[in-house]
XYZ file of C-alpha atoms in Angstrom:
365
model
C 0.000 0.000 0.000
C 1.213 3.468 -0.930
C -0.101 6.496 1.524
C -0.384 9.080 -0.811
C -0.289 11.796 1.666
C 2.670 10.878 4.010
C 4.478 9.839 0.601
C 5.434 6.393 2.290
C 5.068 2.627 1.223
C 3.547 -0.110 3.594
C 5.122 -3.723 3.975
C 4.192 -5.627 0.786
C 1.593 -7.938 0.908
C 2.025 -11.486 -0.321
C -1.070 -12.228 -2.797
C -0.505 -15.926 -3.764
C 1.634 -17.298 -0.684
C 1.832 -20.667 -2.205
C 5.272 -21.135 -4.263
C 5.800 -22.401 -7.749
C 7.549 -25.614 -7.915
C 11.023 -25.509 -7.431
C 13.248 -26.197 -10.793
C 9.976 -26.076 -12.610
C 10.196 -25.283 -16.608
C 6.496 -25.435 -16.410
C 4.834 -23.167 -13.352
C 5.440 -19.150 -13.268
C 3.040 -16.142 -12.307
C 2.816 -13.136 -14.588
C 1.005 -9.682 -15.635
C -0.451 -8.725 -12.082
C -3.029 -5.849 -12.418
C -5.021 -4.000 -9.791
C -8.323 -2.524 -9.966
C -8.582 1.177 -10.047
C -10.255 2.681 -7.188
C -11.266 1.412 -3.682
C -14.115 1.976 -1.740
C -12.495 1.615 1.655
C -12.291 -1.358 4.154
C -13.823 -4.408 3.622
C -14.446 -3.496 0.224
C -10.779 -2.960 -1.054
C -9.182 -3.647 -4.168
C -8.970 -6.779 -6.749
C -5.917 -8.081 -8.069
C -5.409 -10.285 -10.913
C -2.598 -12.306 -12.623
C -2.105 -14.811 -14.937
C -0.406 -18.728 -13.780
C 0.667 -21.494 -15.322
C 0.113 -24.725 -14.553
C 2.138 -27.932 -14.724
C -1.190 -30.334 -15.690
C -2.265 -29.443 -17.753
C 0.343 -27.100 -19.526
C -2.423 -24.205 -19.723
C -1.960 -20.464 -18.425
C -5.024 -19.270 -16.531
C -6.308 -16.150 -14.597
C -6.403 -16.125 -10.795
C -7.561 -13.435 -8.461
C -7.370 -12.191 -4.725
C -9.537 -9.633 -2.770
C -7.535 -7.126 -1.094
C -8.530 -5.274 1.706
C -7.323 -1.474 2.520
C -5.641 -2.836 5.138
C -3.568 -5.281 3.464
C -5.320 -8.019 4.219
C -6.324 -10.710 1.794
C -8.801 -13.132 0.673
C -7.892 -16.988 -0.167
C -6.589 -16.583 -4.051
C -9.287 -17.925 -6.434
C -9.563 -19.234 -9.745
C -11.454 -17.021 -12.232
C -11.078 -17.571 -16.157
C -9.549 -20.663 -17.739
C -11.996 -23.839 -17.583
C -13.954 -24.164 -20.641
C -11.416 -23.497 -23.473
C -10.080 -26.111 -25.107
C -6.823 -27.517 -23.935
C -4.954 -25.595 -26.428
C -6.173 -22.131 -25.221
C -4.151 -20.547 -22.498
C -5.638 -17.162 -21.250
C -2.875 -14.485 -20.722
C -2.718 -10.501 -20.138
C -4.988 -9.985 -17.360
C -6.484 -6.383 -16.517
C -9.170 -6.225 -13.938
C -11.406 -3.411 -12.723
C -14.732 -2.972 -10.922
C -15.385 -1.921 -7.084
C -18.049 -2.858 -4.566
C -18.656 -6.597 -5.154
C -18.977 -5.915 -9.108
C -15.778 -6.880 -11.332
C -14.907 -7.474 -14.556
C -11.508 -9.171 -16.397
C -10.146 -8.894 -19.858
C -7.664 -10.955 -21.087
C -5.997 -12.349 -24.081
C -7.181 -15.855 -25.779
C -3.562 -17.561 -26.956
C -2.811 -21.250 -28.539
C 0.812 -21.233 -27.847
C 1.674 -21.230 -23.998
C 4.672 -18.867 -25.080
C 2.535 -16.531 -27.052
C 3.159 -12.612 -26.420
C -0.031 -12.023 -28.610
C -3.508 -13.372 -28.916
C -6.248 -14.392 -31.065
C -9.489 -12.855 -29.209
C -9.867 -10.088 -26.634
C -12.026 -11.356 -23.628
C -13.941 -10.379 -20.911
C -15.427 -12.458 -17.711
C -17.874 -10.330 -14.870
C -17.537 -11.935 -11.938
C -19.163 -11.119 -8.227
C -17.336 -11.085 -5.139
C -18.379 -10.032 -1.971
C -15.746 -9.096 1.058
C -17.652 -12.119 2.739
C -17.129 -14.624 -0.067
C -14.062 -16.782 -0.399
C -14.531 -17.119 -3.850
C -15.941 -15.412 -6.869
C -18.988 -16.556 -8.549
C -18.588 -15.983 -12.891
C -21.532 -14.589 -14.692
C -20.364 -14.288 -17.750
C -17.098 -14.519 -20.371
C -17.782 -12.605 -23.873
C -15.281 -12.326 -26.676
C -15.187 -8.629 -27.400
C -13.122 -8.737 -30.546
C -11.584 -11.374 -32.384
C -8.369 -11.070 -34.805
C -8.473 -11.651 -38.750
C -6.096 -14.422 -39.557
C -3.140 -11.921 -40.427
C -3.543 -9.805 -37.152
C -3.144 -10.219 -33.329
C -4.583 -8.025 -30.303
C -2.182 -7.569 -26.971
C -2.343 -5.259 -24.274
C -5.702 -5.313 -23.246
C -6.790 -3.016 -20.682
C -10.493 -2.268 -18.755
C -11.840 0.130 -16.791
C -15.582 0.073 -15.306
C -18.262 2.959 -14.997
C -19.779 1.401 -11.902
C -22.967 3.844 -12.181
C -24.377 1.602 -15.090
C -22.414 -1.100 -14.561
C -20.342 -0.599 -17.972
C -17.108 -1.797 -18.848
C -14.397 -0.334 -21.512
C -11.768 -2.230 -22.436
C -8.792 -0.588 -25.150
C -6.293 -3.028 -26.630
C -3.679 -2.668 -29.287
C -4.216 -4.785 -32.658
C -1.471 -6.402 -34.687
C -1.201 -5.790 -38.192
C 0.201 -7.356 -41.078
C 4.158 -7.022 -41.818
C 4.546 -3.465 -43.122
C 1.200 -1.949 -41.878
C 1.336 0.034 -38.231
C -0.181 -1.042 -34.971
C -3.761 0.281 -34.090
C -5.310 0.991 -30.910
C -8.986 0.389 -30.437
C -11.707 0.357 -27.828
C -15.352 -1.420 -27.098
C -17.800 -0.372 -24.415
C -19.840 -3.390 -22.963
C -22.851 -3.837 -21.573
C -23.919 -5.419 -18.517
C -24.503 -8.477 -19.826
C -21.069 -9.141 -21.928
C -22.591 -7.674 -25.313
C -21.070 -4.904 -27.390
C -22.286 -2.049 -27.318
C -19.986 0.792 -28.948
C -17.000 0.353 -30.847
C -14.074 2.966 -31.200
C -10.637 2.856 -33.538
C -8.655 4.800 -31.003
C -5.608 5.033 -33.087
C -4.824 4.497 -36.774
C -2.435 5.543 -39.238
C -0.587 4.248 -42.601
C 3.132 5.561 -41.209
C 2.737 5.447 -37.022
C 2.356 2.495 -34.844
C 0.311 2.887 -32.078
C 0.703 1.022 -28.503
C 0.214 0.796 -24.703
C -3.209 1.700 -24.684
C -4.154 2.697 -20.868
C -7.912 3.698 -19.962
C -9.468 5.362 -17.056
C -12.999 7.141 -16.142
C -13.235 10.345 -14.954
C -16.773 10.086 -12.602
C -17.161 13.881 -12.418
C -17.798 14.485 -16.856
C -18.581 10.726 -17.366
C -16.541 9.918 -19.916
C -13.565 7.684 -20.826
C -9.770 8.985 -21.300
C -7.344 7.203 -23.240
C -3.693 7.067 -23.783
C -1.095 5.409 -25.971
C 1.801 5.797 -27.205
C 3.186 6.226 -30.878
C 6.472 5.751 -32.960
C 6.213 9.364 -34.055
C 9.012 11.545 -34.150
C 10.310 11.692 -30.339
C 7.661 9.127 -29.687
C 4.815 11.208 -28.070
C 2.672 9.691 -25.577
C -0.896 10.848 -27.100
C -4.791 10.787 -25.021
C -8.146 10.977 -26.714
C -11.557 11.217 -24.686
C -14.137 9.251 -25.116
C -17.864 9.992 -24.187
C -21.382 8.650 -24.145
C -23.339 9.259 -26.883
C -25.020 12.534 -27.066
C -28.355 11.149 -28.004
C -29.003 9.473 -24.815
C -31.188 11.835 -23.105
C -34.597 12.140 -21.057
C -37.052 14.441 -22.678
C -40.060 15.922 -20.671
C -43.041 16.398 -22.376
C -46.536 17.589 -21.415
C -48.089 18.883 -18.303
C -48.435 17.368 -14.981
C -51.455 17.680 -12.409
C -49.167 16.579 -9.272
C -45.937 15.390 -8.817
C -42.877 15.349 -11.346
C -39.729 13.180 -12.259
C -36.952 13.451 -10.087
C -33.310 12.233 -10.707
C -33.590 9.366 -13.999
C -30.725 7.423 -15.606
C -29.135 8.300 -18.383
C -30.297 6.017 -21.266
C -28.246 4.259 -22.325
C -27.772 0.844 -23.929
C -26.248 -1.700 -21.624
C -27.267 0.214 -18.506
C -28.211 -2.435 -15.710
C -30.079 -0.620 -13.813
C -32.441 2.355 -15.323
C -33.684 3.956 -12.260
C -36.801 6.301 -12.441
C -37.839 8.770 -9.375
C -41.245 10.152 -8.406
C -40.897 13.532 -6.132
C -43.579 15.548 -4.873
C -46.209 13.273 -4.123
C -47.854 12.472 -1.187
C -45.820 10.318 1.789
C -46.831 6.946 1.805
C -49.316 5.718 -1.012
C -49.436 3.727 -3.924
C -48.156 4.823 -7.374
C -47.232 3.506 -10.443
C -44.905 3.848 -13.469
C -46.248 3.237 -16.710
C -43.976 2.798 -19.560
C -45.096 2.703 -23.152
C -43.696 2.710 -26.743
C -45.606 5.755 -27.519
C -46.832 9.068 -26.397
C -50.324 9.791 -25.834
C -52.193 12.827 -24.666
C -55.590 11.868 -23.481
C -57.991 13.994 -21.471
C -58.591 12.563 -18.121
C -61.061 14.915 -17.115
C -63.855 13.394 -18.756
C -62.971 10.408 -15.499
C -63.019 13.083 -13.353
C -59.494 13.956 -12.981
C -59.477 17.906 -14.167
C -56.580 19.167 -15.852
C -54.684 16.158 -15.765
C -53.311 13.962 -18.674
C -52.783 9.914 -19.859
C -49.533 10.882 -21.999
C -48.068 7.133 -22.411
C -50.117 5.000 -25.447
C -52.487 1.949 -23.336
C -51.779 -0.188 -26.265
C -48.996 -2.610 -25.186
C -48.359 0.062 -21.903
C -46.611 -2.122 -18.482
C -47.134 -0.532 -15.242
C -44.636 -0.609 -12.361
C -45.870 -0.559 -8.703
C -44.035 1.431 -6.014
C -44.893 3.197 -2.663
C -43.610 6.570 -1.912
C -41.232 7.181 1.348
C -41.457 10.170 3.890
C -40.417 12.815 1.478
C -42.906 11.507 -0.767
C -40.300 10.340 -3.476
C -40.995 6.357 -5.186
C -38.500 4.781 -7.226
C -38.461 2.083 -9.773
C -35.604 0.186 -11.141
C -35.806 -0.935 -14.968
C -33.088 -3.750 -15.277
C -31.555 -4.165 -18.381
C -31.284 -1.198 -21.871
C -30.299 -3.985 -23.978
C -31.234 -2.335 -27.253
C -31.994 1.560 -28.712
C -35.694 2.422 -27.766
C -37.413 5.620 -27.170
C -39.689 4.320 -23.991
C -42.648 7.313 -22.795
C -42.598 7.484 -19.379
C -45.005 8.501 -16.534
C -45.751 8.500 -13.077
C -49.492 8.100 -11.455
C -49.937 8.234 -7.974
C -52.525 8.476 -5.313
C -53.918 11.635 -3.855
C -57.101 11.145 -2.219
C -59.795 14.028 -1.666
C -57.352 15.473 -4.950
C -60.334 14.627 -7.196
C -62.974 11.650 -7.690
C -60.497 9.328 -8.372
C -57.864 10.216 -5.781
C -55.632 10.566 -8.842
C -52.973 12.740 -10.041
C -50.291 12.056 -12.669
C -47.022 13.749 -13.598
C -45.739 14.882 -16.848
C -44.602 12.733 -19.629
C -40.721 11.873 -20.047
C -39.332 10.528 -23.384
C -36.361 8.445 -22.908
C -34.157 7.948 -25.371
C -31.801 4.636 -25.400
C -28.630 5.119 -27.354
């Protein structure tokens, strides 16, 4: 551990205590990586690396929690079963915080390959409590053409929506210059944006590194080039612009409060009600379309039905003591525009002890 502010370094901290075999041509650790940021003690940091193993003669990924105190979890196997016995699983970069983490890594056939075939990724959940991870998924994010290689894969994770971006560096043909490219994934392993970082007909690029500044949510990147007096050169990478909430009509009572940003792969879309009253039913309808139908002629004056009842689901909640409701959408898998709207109870209000809010347009890019 490294205190920043006294400028001093704690006592390392053994991660795998248990030694290679002495003499062995076979066994060897490699490529450690850390995830980026820590939410304090028990939560702490992840560490991966890459091992080799004498039986068979396969490199896999292993894994340790580490706690902000320098303790440490039993190490744990995370990526490697499942391949065929040719496939050894090499340049590991890990990120994620909480219990939420994700690993990319290079797919290799030879066990003394520098370079790979595929670029993947494997989510895994670990709780400070667990002794072992528990793998929800492996997707292969990119895959090489049969003259090219990727290497240097490297991930970083937007733990608001539960996205991951991963840069790597592809191999070209004899003659033609490295590129460095980028994929954001979803929750759930799939693609979702692709970016070509780096290209050129006369500069290699390399080293890709990526981070994620929380305060303008957006990616940075960095790699380096064979330019004259090889500069070191960083791009920024955002969400797309089009992934916005759009209000829309009038509201008789109550309004949105703080909703998502849209966007594809999001796991969790979460919608607020504010300004109703404390403790009583209400409801989110979502729709494909707008609407804009009177409800006065049911009795509730100056209010509004502004999502279509053809195909419309409706979400239950009950408000809190401030009168706020929320409701968690799990999932954006694919672009949408979903209408939006809250309707809540309000008795003595009017006949129906019914009020609704305005109309929100969400738009999933």
């Amino acid at each position: 551990m490294v205190d920043a502010d006294a400028g001093t370094l704690a006592t390392a901290t053994v991660i795998d205590p248990v030694p290679v075999l002495p003499f062995s041509l076979q066994q060897d650790r490699a490529n450690p990586s850390v995830s980026q940021r820590s939410e304090g003690s028990p939560l702490g940091w992840m560490v991966c690396y890459q091992q080799r193993a004498t039986f068979p003669d396969d490199w896999y990924v292993k894994g340790c929690r580490v706690a902000s105190t320098g303790a440490t979890s039993p190490v744990a196997f995370i990526v490697g079963t499942g391949f065929s016995p040719a496939t050894h699983v090499i340049e590991p970069s890990v990120d994620g915080s909480n219990t939420r983490y994700a690993v990319t890594y290079l797919r290799a056939d030879s066990v003394g390959a520098t370079s790979g075939r595929s670029v993947g990724v494997t989510r895994f959940m670990w709780p400070p409590t667990a002794s072992a991870p528990t793998v929800q998924w492996s997707s292969n994010v990119y895959t090489a053409a049969a003259a090219e290689s990727v290497r240097e894969p490297r991930i970083v994770n937007d733990t608001v929506i539960s996205n991951w971006a991963v840069a790597y560096r592809k191999r070209r043909p004899l003659g033609v210059p490295d590129s460095v490219h980028a994929v954001r994934v979803g929750f759930n392993g799939a693609v979702v944006e692709s970016k070509t970082v780096h290209s050129s007909l006369t500069i290699d690029g390399a080293a890709p590194a990526i981070t994620y500044d929380f305060l303008t949510r957006s990616f940075l990147l960095t790699y380096g080039t064979d330019a004259a007096r090889s500069p070191v050169l960083g791009r920024v990478w955002t969400y797309p612009t089009g992934a916005v909430n759009v209000p829309y009509g009038i509201s008789c009572g109550g309004a949105f409060g703080a909703v998502t940003t849209p966007l594809v792969g999001t796991e969790f879309f979460r919608v607020r009600l504010t300004g109703a009253r404390r403790g009583v039913p209400a409801v989110l309808l979502v729709g494909a379309q707008p609407a804009a139908l009177d409800l006065g002629v049911i009795g509730m004056i100056g209010c509004q039905l502004l999502v279509d009842p053809a195909g419309m689901a409706s979400l239950p909640a009950i408000t809190d003591g401030a009168g706020d409701a929320l409701v968690t959408l799990v999932g954006l898998t694919t672009p949408v525009d979903l209408y939006l709207q809250w309707a809540h109870v309000a008795r003595g209000a009017n006949p129906r002890d019914l009020l609704t809010t305005g109309g929100l347009r969400s738009q999933v890019r």
